[in-house]
Amino acid sequence: MSKSLYIKTFGCQMNERDSEIIEQLLAQDGYSLTSTPEGADLVLLNTCSIREKAEQKVFSLLGSLRDEKKRNPAMLLGVTGCVAQQEGEHIRERMPHVDLIVGTQQIYQLPEMVQRLSQKETSREIATNLDASFEIPPFQKLLENSPPSPAPQGFKRFVTIMQGCNNFCAYCVVPGTRGREISRPVADILEEVAILARQGVREITLLGQNVNSYGQTNAVADQPVGFPELLRQVAATEGIQRLRFTTSHPKDLTDELMRCFAELENLCPHFHLPVQAGSNTVLKRMNRKYTVEQYLEKVDGLRSYCPDIALATDIIVGFPGETDSDFTATMDLLNQVRYHSSFSFKYSDRPHTRSAQFTDKVPEAVKSERLAIFQKRQDEISLERNSELLENTVEVMVEVCSETSIKARTGGNHVVHINEPVAGILPGDLIQVRIIHAGNHSLRAVLA
Ligand code: 5AD
Ligand code: SF4
């Protein structure tokens, strides 16, 4: 009998991909996706704990699901992902109506756990081990058995290439929630990409917390394939028209990887290179292991191989001890690199991180003020950057189309709206358009 599954995903693209894997695993047992938790047989929150706000959202949704569970006692409620990993048993103490708590390495065991619960062999399931010798199972086989349910953007998909992180940035919860870095075997990744390409997927984004160090860890230690070589092999897969990856640590960005942007035609000219701060003092306290000068050299290197590359970054404002002049250095860096876009955050303490122990915290009002200044300037620069494309003819991949309009994306990751009647154009098609208007978050174009 068909059973219904509701998954709410918080956080990063890694989590989005994990939610798909969960969906594919549970589809083997007859679960199909539903769009609301009301009346669902199984409700899963796939959670994020990167910042305080992300975690608060999870607990507030769990709180509101208490009533739903009263109305529908047969419903199973589970928490997966980083909050499950970090909080484990504490979740049940705060939220006794939760039946299932599944850590980041255990999602592959979900079907058995759910089965034990639904057959009442047990009244709760908790599995949150983080094992340094963990190996990511070859779950790509699932894709062949049951194609994923038609995602709204089925032409573009994420492929996880590694899990975990060995970097220990002072503010970051990820080594605690995702464990040590583990790379997937090359053969599994290539098989997954090939299956997806056969199913009509045209754009692939390779995912990992630090893709630049792919291949340096246990699962593939005997296979001398680093990230640039993996990129070349994935790029050569028939049918893959666009290739992207995220996220990179600047210290591991090699010349060989930069060169891929000049050599691989289907590698999109877009690079997300989180800098976090523009002051060497702050970078050192963050344990980022590079200086602003070294970072800028990498930016120059990327631009020399690919002059039009669109650069994006992540910034934290108000890291403990950040002075006015440290913040000015971050603004100087922004003005020098002129990122196409950025994600910027107010620093928040996270459990078991080194910076949570630092005593020189920046007041909330100062963090808010710095964030607003940074974001205002970034918006201005994004608009200037987008305006550089005016009157250019560019290739875009169609993402959504209706009878009167198209939403598409450039290789540089700019969203483009085309308000014209269209016939015979489908999501995943590459078309030529002429940019006629630039805003700070998107562009408008006409068919060229
Ligand atoms: N506080 C604020 N922002 C954080 N990030 C990671 N940890 C924290 C924290 N404790 C940001 C970083 C990272 C992005 C995913 O989230 O900028 O690159
Ligand atoms: Fe959030 Fe990091 Fe976990 Fe992704 S890996 S869900 S960003 S805490």
Short mmCIF file of C-alpha atoms and ligand atoms in Angstrom, two decimals:
data_model
loop_
_atom_site.label_atom_id
_atom_site.label_comp_id
_atom_site.label_asym_id
_atom_site.label_seq_id
_atom_site.Cartn_x
_atom_site.Cartn_y
_atom_site.Cartn_z
CA MET A 1 0.00 0.00 0.00
CA SER A 2 1.25 3.47 -0.82
CA LYS A 3 2.30 5.57 2.14
CA SER A 4 2.89 9.30 2.21
CA LEU A 5 6.12 11.06 3.09
CA TYR A 6 6.55 14.76 3.84
CA ILE A 7 10.14 16.07 3.96
CA LYS A 8 11.04 19.61 4.93
CA THR A 9 14.62 20.51 4.07
CA PHE A 10 16.61 23.22 5.83
CA GLY A 11 20.08 24.51 5.00
CA CYS A 12 22.52 23.76 2.26
CA GLN A 13 22.48 22.03 -1.11
CA MET A 14 24.10 19.04 0.57
CA ASN A 15 20.93 18.69 2.60
CA GLU A 16 18.75 19.11 -0.49
CA ARG A 17 20.60 16.21 -2.09
CA ASP A 18 20.33 14.14 1.12
CA SER A 19 16.57 14.73 1.11
CA GLU A 20 16.39 13.38 -2.43
CA ILE A 21 18.40 10.33 -1.37
CA ILE A 22 16.02 9.78 1.55
CA GLU A 23 13.07 10.10 -0.81
CA GLN A 24 14.64 7.59 -3.22
CA LEU A 25 15.45 5.14 -0.41
CA LEU A 26 11.93 5.28 1.03
CA ALA A 27 10.32 5.05 -2.43
CA GLN A 28 11.58 1.43 -2.49
CA ASP A 29 9.24 0.78 0.46
CA GLY A 30 6.22 2.42 -1.15
CA TYR A 31 6.52 5.96 0.25
CA SER A 32 5.63 8.79 -2.09
CA LEU A 33 6.04 12.49 -1.48
CA THR A 34 3.23 14.67 -0.25
CA SER A 35 3.27 18.44 -0.05
CA THR A 36 1.95 18.96 3.49
CA PRO A 37 2.56 17.26 6.83
CA GLU A 38 -1.20 17.04 7.48
CA GLY A 39 -2.26 13.40 7.23
CA ALA A 40 1.21 12.18 6.21
CA ASP A 41 2.37 8.72 7.36
CA LEU A 42 5.94 9.91 7.82
CA VAL A 43 7.17 13.46 8.42
CA LEU A 44 10.91 14.14 8.29
CA LEU A 45 12.71 17.39 9.01
CA ASN A 46 16.13 17.34 7.37
CA THR A 47 17.83 19.97 9.44
CA CYS A 48 20.67 22.50 9.48
CA SER A 49 22.55 23.87 12.46
CA ILE A 50 25.06 26.15 10.74
CA ARG A 51 23.69 29.27 12.40
CA GLU A 52 21.56 29.76 15.47
CA LYS A 53 18.58 30.95 13.43
CA ALA A 54 18.56 27.79 11.29
CA GLU A 55 18.37 25.63 14.40
CA GLN A 56 15.63 27.74 16.01
CA LYS A 57 13.46 27.25 12.92
CA VAL A 58 13.69 23.47 13.34
CA PHE A 59 12.58 23.53 16.97
CA SER A 60 9.72 25.88 16.24
CA LEU A 61 8.44 23.61 13.44
CA LEU A 62 8.81 20.56 15.68
CA GLY A 63 6.75 22.40 18.29
CA SER A 64 3.96 23.11 15.86
CA LEU A 65 3.94 19.49 14.63
CA ARG A 66 2.98 18.39 18.15
CA ASP A 67 -0.68 19.20 17.41
CA GLU A 68 -0.57 17.37 14.10
CA LYS A 69 0.77 14.30 15.89
CA LYS A 70 -2.12 14.50 18.38
CA ARG A 71 -4.60 14.62 15.51
CA ASN A 72 -2.81 11.81 13.67
CA PRO A 73 -1.12 9.56 16.26
CA ALA A 74 -0.08 7.03 13.61
CA MET A 75 2.14 9.63 11.98
CA LEU A 76 5.86 8.99 12.45
CA LEU A 77 7.94 12.11 13.06
CA GLY A 78 11.68 12.12 12.47
CA VAL A 79 14.61 14.53 12.54
CA THR A 80 17.57 13.95 10.24
CA GLY A 81 20.61 16.04 9.34
CA CYS A 82 22.84 18.35 11.32
CA VAL A 83 20.54 19.20 14.24
CA ALA A 84 19.84 15.49 14.73
CA GLN A 85 23.57 14.84 14.72
CA GLN A 86 24.36 17.66 17.08
CA GLU A 87 21.49 17.34 19.55
CA GLY A 88 20.72 13.58 19.42
CA GLU A 89 18.83 12.47 22.51
CA HIS A 90 18.30 16.10 23.63
CA ILE A 91 15.75 16.50 20.84
CA ARG A 92 13.55 13.89 22.49
CA GLU A 93 13.97 15.51 25.86
CA ARG A 94 12.69 18.80 24.43
CA MET A 95 10.26 17.23 21.97
CA PRO A 96 9.03 13.84 23.27
CA HIS A 97 6.69 13.44 20.29
CA VAL A 98 9.70 12.83 17.98
CA ASP A 99 9.97 9.12 17.05
CA LEU A 100 13.16 9.04 15.04
CA ILE A 101 16.52 10.84 15.24
CA VAL A 102 18.95 10.08 12.44
CA GLY A 103 22.50 11.43 12.18
CA THR A 104 24.23 12.52 9.00
CA GLN A 105 25.95 9.19 8.34
CA GLN A 106 22.85 7.09 9.07
CA ILE A 107 20.35 8.26 6.47
CA TYR A 108 21.05 5.12 4.46
CA GLN A 109 19.58 3.06 7.32
CA LEU A 110 16.32 5.01 7.37
CA PRO A 111 14.18 2.36 5.63
CA GLU A 112 14.97 -0.28 8.28
CA MET A 113 14.47 2.23 11.10
CA VAL A 114 11.11 3.34 9.74
CA GLN A 115 10.06 -0.24 9.23
CA ARG A 116 10.84 -1.18 12.85
CA LEU A 117 8.81 1.79 14.04
CA SER A 118 5.81 1.20 11.81
CA GLN A 119 5.71 -2.48 12.78
CA LYS A 120 5.88 -1.41 16.42
CA GLU A 121 9.02 -3.44 17.06
CA THR A 122 10.32 -0.40 18.85
CA SER A 123 8.83 2.90 20.00
CA ARG A 124 11.77 5.08 18.99
CA GLU A 125 14.91 5.02 16.91
CA ILE A 126 18.03 7.07 17.53
CA ALA A 127 21.23 6.62 15.52
CA THR A 128 23.83 9.36 15.59
CA ASN A 129 27.27 7.71 15.45
CA LEU A 130 29.96 9.59 13.56
CA ASP A 131 32.46 7.05 12.37
CA ALA A 132 35.84 8.15 10.95
CA SER A 133 35.98 5.00 8.82
CA PHE A 134 32.47 5.50 7.41
CA GLU A 135 32.11 4.89 3.68
CA ILE A 136 29.33 6.41 1.61
CA PRO A 137 27.40 3.43 0.18
CA PRO A 138 26.87 3.14 -3.60
CA PHE A 139 23.36 4.60 -3.45
CA GLN A 140 23.47 5.61 -7.13
CA LYS A 141 22.04 2.13 -7.85
CA LEU A 142 18.76 3.44 -6.46
CA LEU A 143 18.45 5.89 -9.29
CA GLU A 144 18.39 3.11 -11.83
CA ASN A 145 15.81 1.07 -9.90
CA SER A 146 13.39 3.93 -9.46
CA PRO A 147 13.97 7.22 -11.21
CA PRO A 148 13.52 10.12 -8.80
CA SER A 149 10.06 11.60 -8.66
CA PRO A 150 9.84 14.37 -11.24
CA ALA A 151 11.56 17.27 -9.56
CA PRO A 152 10.45 20.72 -10.72
CA GLN A 153 13.88 21.22 -12.22
CA GLY A 154 14.62 17.67 -13.32
CA PHE A 155 17.19 18.81 -15.88
CA LYS A 156 19.64 19.92 -13.20
CA ARG A 157 20.76 17.84 -10.28
CA PHE A 158 23.21 17.73 -7.40
CA VAL A 159 25.75 14.93 -7.03
CA THR A 160 27.46 14.53 -3.66
CA ILE A 161 31.15 13.75 -4.05
CA MET A 162 32.26 13.90 -0.44
CA GLN A 163 30.98 14.38 3.05
CA GLY A 164 32.42 16.03 6.15
CA CYS A 165 35.23 18.45 6.71
CA ASN A 166 38.75 18.39 8.16
CA ASN A 167 39.29 22.12 8.42
CA PHE A 168 38.06 23.17 11.84
CA CYS A 169 37.31 26.82 11.20
CA ALA A 170 36.82 28.30 14.67
CA TYR A 171 33.14 29.22 14.12
CA CYS A 172 31.94 26.13 12.30
CA VAL A 173 29.77 23.30 13.47
CA VAL A 174 30.27 21.13 10.36
CA PRO A 175 33.17 18.90 11.51
CA GLY A 176 30.94 18.09 14.51
CA THR A 177 27.79 17.44 12.46
CA ARG A 178 29.19 15.86 9.31
CA GLY A 179 32.34 14.29 10.70
CA ARG A 180 35.72 13.91 9.06
CA GLU A 181 36.10 14.33 5.33
CA ILE A 182 35.19 11.24 3.31
CA SER A 183 35.32 11.13 -0.49
CA ARG A 184 33.06 8.94 -2.58
CA PRO A 185 34.79 6.56 -5.00
CA VAL A 186 35.26 8.05 -8.47
CA ALA A 187 33.48 5.12 -10.11
CA ASP A 188 30.33 5.69 -8.01
CA ILE A 189 30.27 9.39 -8.89
CA LEU A 190 30.77 8.76 -12.61
CA GLU A 191 28.11 6.05 -12.58
CA GLU A 192 25.63 8.41 -10.90
CA VAL A 193 26.36 11.20 -13.39
CA ALA A 194 25.99 8.80 -16.33
CA ILE A 195 22.64 7.51 -15.02
CA LEU A 196 21.40 11.07 -14.56
CA ALA A 197 22.58 12.07 -18.04
CA ARG A 198 20.69 9.09 -19.51
CA GLN A 199 17.59 10.29 -17.65
CA GLY A 200 17.87 13.67 -19.40
CA VAL A 201 19.79 15.70 -16.81
CA ARG A 202 21.89 18.41 -18.47
CA GLU A 203 23.42 20.30 -15.57
CA ILE A 204 25.32 18.77 -12.67
CA THR A 205 26.55 20.47 -9.50
CA LEU A 206 29.17 18.49 -7.61
CA LEU A 207 28.74 18.91 -3.86
CA GLY A 208 30.97 18.72 -0.84
CA GLN A 209 31.95 20.87 2.14
CA ASN A 210 35.37 21.33 0.58
CA VAL A 211 35.43 19.87 -2.91
CA ASN A 212 38.99 21.10 -3.50
CA SER A 213 40.34 18.40 -1.23
CA TYR A 214 38.40 15.62 -2.96
CA GLY A 215 40.38 12.39 -3.09
CA GLN A 216 42.65 13.06 -0.15
CA THR A 217 40.68 10.86 2.21
CA ASN A 218 40.32 7.20 3.03
CA ALA A 219 37.66 5.96 0.60
CA VAL A 220 39.73 6.85 -2.42
CA ALA A 221 43.21 6.94 -0.94
CA ASP A 222 44.34 4.23 -3.33
CA GLN A 223 42.96 6.07 -6.35
CA PRO A 224 45.14 8.96 -7.46
CA VAL A 225 42.25 11.15 -8.60
CA GLY A 226 42.12 14.69 -7.28
CA PHE A 227 39.33 17.19 -7.82
CA PRO A 228 40.56 18.67 -11.14
CA GLU A 229 40.81 15.17 -12.63
CA LEU A 230 37.36 14.27 -11.29
CA LEU A 231 36.00 17.44 -12.89
CA ARG A 232 37.56 16.51 -16.24
CA GLN A 233 36.05 13.03 -16.07
CA VAL A 234 32.58 14.29 -15.12
CA ALA A 235 32.76 17.04 -17.77
CA ALA A 236 33.41 14.37 -20.42
CA THR A 237 30.11 12.58 -19.68
CA GLU A 238 27.91 12.64 -22.75
CA GLY A 239 24.88 14.89 -22.35
CA ILE A 240 26.24 17.06 -19.52
CA GLN A 241 26.07 20.58 -20.90
CA ARG A 242 26.77 22.47 -17.70
CA LEU A 243 28.94 21.59 -14.75
CA ARG A 244 29.24 23.46 -11.45
CA PHE A 245 30.62 22.68 -8.00
CA THR A 246 30.43 23.98 -4.47
CA THR A 247 32.00 24.67 -1.93
CA SER A 248 35.71 25.46 -2.12
CA HIS A 249 38.22 26.36 0.56
CA PRO A 250 40.62 29.03 -0.77
CA LYS A 251 43.66 27.36 0.76
CA ASP A 252 43.10 24.24 -1.36
CA LEU A 253 42.39 26.00 -4.64
CA THR A 254 45.20 24.90 -6.96
CA ASP A 255 46.44 26.25 -10.26
CA GLU A 256 45.39 22.96 -11.85
CA LEU A 257 41.80 23.57 -10.75
CA MET A 258 41.87 27.17 -11.98
CA ARG A 259 43.10 25.95 -15.35
CA CYS A 260 39.96 23.77 -15.70
CA PHE A 261 38.00 27.00 -16.27
CA ALA A 262 40.06 27.67 -19.38
CA GLU A 263 40.01 24.07 -20.58
CA LEU A 264 36.57 22.60 -19.91
CA GLU A 265 33.92 24.07 -22.14
CA ASN A 266 30.97 22.93 -20.05
CA LEU A 267 32.41 24.13 -16.72
CA CYS A 268 30.33 27.21 -15.87
CA PRO A 269 32.24 30.50 -15.32
CA HIS A 270 31.09 30.86 -11.74
CA PHE A 271 33.09 30.31 -8.57
CA HIS A 272 31.89 30.41 -4.99
CA LEU A 273 35.01 31.13 -2.95
CA PRO A 274 34.12 31.90 0.67
CA VAL A 275 36.52 34.46 2.17
CA GLN A 276 34.64 35.03 5.48
CA ALA A 277 36.58 38.21 6.42
CA GLY A 278 38.94 40.77 4.93
CA SER A 279 41.21 41.22 7.95
CA ASN A 280 44.23 38.98 8.49
CA THR A 281 43.78 39.19 12.27
CA VAL A 282 40.23 37.90 12.00
CA LEU A 283 41.18 35.25 9.42
CA LYS A 284 43.84 33.96 11.78
CA ARG A 285 41.43 33.77 14.72
CA MET A 286 38.96 32.03 12.43
CA ASN A 287 41.69 29.46 11.65
CA ARG A 288 41.15 29.94 7.92
CA LYS A 289 44.83 29.24 7.07
CA TYR A 290 45.21 31.93 4.38
CA THR A 291 45.85 35.66 4.32
CA VAL A 292 43.94 38.28 2.37
CA GLU A 293 46.98 38.61 0.08
CA GLN A 294 46.99 34.87 -0.67
CA TYR A 295 43.26 34.96 -1.28
CA LEU A 296 43.62 37.85 -3.73
CA GLU A 297 46.30 35.93 -5.62
CA LYS A 298 43.79 33.11 -6.15
CA VAL A 299 41.20 35.61 -7.38
CA ASP A 300 43.75 36.98 -9.87
CA GLY A 301 44.65 33.45 -10.95
CA LEU A 302 41.00 32.57 -11.61
CA ARG A 303 40.47 35.79 -13.57
CA SER A 304 43.58 35.20 -15.65
CA TYR A 305 42.28 31.81 -16.81
CA CYS A 306 38.68 32.97 -17.13
CA PRO A 307 38.32 36.76 -17.37
CA ASP A 308 34.51 36.69 -17.19
CA ILE A 309 34.26 34.40 -14.20
CA ALA A 310 31.51 35.49 -11.78
CA LEU A 311 32.79 35.32 -8.21
CA ALA A 312 30.62 34.80 -5.16
CA THR A 313 31.58 34.59 -1.52
CA ASP A 314 30.44 34.08 2.08
CA ILE A 315 31.10 36.72 4.74
CA ILE A 316 30.67 36.63 8.49
CA VAL A 317 30.41 40.01 10.21
CA GLY A 318 30.94 40.51 13.91
CA PHE A 319 33.24 37.54 14.53
CA PRO A 320 34.45 37.79 18.18
CA GLY A 321 37.08 40.52 18.46
CA GLU A 322 36.25 42.10 15.07
CA THR A 323 37.11 45.81 15.39
CA ASP A 324 35.90 48.70 13.27
CA SER A 325 39.14 48.60 11.32
CA ASP A 326 38.83 44.80 10.78
CA PHE A 327 35.38 45.43 9.36
CA THR A 328 36.73 48.23 7.16
CA ALA A 329 39.23 45.70 5.80
CA THR A 330 36.30 43.44 4.85
CA MET A 331 34.67 46.37 3.04
CA ASP A 332 37.98 47.10 1.28
CA LEU A 333 38.16 43.50 0.12
CA LEU A 334 34.58 43.69 -1.17
CA ASN A 335 35.45 46.86 -3.10
CA GLN A 336 38.58 45.31 -4.50
CA VAL A 337 37.17 41.95 -5.64
CA ARG A 338 33.74 43.33 -6.52
CA TYR A 339 31.93 40.01 -6.07
CA HIS A 340 28.98 39.35 -8.33
CA SER A 341 27.08 38.18 -5.26
CA SER A 342 27.62 37.14 -1.69
CA PHE A 343 25.97 35.47 1.28
CA SER A 344 26.61 37.46 4.42
CA PHE A 345 25.80 36.53 7.98
CA LYS A 346 26.00 37.86 11.50
CA TYR A 347 28.29 35.67 13.56
CA SER A 348 26.48 33.36 15.98
CA ASP A 349 27.94 30.99 18.60
CA ARG A 350 27.57 27.33 17.73
CA PRO A 351 27.88 24.39 20.10
CA HIS A 352 31.35 22.85 20.57
CA THR A 353 33.11 25.41 18.36
CA ARG A 354 36.28 27.18 19.39
CA SER A 355 34.95 30.70 18.88
CA ALA A 356 31.98 30.03 21.16
CA GLN A 357 34.58 30.15 23.96
CA PHE A 358 36.03 33.50 22.85
CA THR A 359 35.12 36.21 25.34
CA ASP A 360 35.31 39.32 23.15
CA LYS A 361 31.89 39.00 21.51
CA VAL A 362 30.65 41.82 19.29
CA PRO A 363 27.32 43.37 20.43
CA GLU A 364 24.25 42.39 18.40
CA ALA A 365 23.55 46.01 17.37
CA VAL A 366 27.07 46.39 15.95
CA LYS A 367 26.72 43.11 14.02
CA SER A 368 23.40 44.29 12.56
CA GLU A 369 24.88 47.62 11.57
CA ARG A 370 27.90 46.02 9.87
CA LEU A 371 25.71 43.51 8.06
CA ALA A 372 23.50 46.29 6.69
CA ILE A 373 26.53 48.30 5.50
CA PHE A 374 28.03 45.24 3.82
CA GLN A 375 24.79 44.19 2.14
CA LYS A 376 24.04 47.70 0.88
CA ARG A 377 27.44 47.93 -0.81
CA GLN A 378 27.16 44.39 -2.20
CA ASP A 379 23.79 45.29 -3.72
CA GLU A 380 25.34 48.31 -5.44
CA ILE A 381 28.21 46.22 -6.78
CA SER A 382 25.88 43.42 -7.92
CA LEU A 383 23.91 46.01 -9.87
CA GLU A 384 27.10 47.39 -11.46
CA ARG A 385 28.24 43.85 -12.28
CA ASN A 386 24.86 42.94 -13.78
CA SER A 387 24.83 46.18 -15.78
CA GLU A 388 28.08 45.08 -17.47
CA LEU A 389 25.93 42.49 -19.28
CA LEU A 390 23.51 45.04 -20.80
CA GLU A 391 23.08 44.64 -24.57
CA ASN A 392 25.21 41.45 -24.51
CA THR A 393 23.92 38.32 -26.16
CA VAL A 394 24.38 35.41 -23.76
CA GLU A 395 23.54 31.74 -23.61
CA VAL A 396 21.10 30.79 -20.85
CA MET A 397 19.62 27.51 -19.69
CA VAL A 398 15.85 27.57 -19.38
CA GLU A 399 14.61 26.65 -15.90
CA VAL A 400 10.89 27.40 -15.90
CA CYS A 401 8.63 28.36 -18.77
CA SER A 402 5.01 29.35 -19.01
CA GLU A 403 3.02 30.50 -22.04
CA THR A 404 4.20 34.06 -21.61
CA SER A 405 7.55 33.99 -19.85
CA ILE A 406 10.79 32.12 -19.20
CA LYS A 407 13.07 32.03 -16.20
CA ALA A 408 16.60 31.03 -17.15
CA ARG A 409 20.16 31.16 -15.82
CA THR A 410 23.47 32.22 -17.31
CA GLY A 411 26.64 30.17 -16.87
CA GLY A 412 27.73 32.85 -14.39
CA ASN A 413 24.62 31.99 -12.33
CA HIS A 414 22.63 35.16 -13.05
CA VAL A 415 18.86 34.68 -13.10
CA VAL A 416 17.33 36.00 -16.34
CA HIS A 417 13.63 36.69 -16.96
CA ILE A 418 12.30 36.74 -20.52
CA ASN A 419 8.76 38.08 -20.84
CA GLU A 420 7.89 36.87 -24.31
CA PRO A 421 5.47 34.32 -25.66
CA VAL A 422 7.42 31.13 -26.26
CA ALA A 423 6.72 28.05 -28.28
CA GLY A 424 8.66 24.83 -28.29
CA ILE A 425 11.08 25.80 -25.52
CA LEU A 426 11.50 23.41 -22.61
CA PRO A 427 13.30 23.47 -19.25
CA GLY A 428 16.91 22.43 -19.79
CA ASP A 429 17.14 24.02 -23.28
CA LEU A 430 20.04 26.35 -23.98
CA ILE A 431 18.94 29.52 -25.77
CA GLN A 432 20.52 32.81 -26.83
CA VAL A 433 19.10 35.98 -25.32
CA ARG A 434 19.94 39.68 -25.34
CA ILE A 435 20.08 41.40 -21.94
CA ILE A 436 17.91 44.53 -21.85
CA HIS A 437 17.64 45.36 -18.15
CA ALA A 438 19.78 44.78 -15.06
CA GLY A 439 18.56 44.69 -11.46
CA ASN A 440 20.72 43.76 -8.49
CA HIS A 441 19.34 40.25 -8.18
CA SER A 442 18.27 39.42 -11.72
CA LEU A 443 18.33 40.44 -15.37
CA ARG A 444 15.68 40.88 -18.06
CA ALA A 445 16.26 39.78 -21.63
CA VAL A 446 14.63 39.20 -25.00
CA LEU A 447 15.15 36.22 -27.28
CA ALA A 448 18.13 36.92 -29.51
N1 5AD B 1 27.97 32.22 12.43
C1 5AD B 1 27.66 32.89 11.30
N2 5AD B 1 27.85 32.40 10.06
C2 5AD B 1 28.39 31.18 9.97
N3 5AD B 1 28.71 30.43 8.90
C3 5AD B 1 29.22 29.26 9.34
N4 5AD B 1 29.25 29.22 10.68
C4 5AD B 1 28.75 30.42 11.11
C5 5AD B 1 28.52 30.99 12.39
N5 5AD B 1 28.84 30.35 13.51
C6 5AD B 1 28.55 30.88 7.52
C7 5AD B 1 29.90 30.89 6.78
C8 5AD B 1 29.79 29.69 5.88
C9 5AD B 1 28.31 29.68 5.57
C10 5AD B 1 27.80 28.40 5.03
O1 5AD B 1 27.72 29.99 6.82
O2 5AD B 1 29.99 32.09 6.04
O3 5AD B 1 30.60 29.81 4.71
FE1 SF4 B 2 23.80 23.32 7.59
FE2 SF4 B 2 26.39 22.85 7.36
FE3 SF4 B 2 24.80 20.86 7.96
FE4 SF4 B 2 24.69 21.95 5.50
S1 SF4 B 2 26.41 20.82 6.44
S2 SF4 B 2 22.99 21.40 6.76
S3 SF4 B 2 25.09 24.11 5.99
S4 SF4 B 2 25.21 22.67 9.21
#
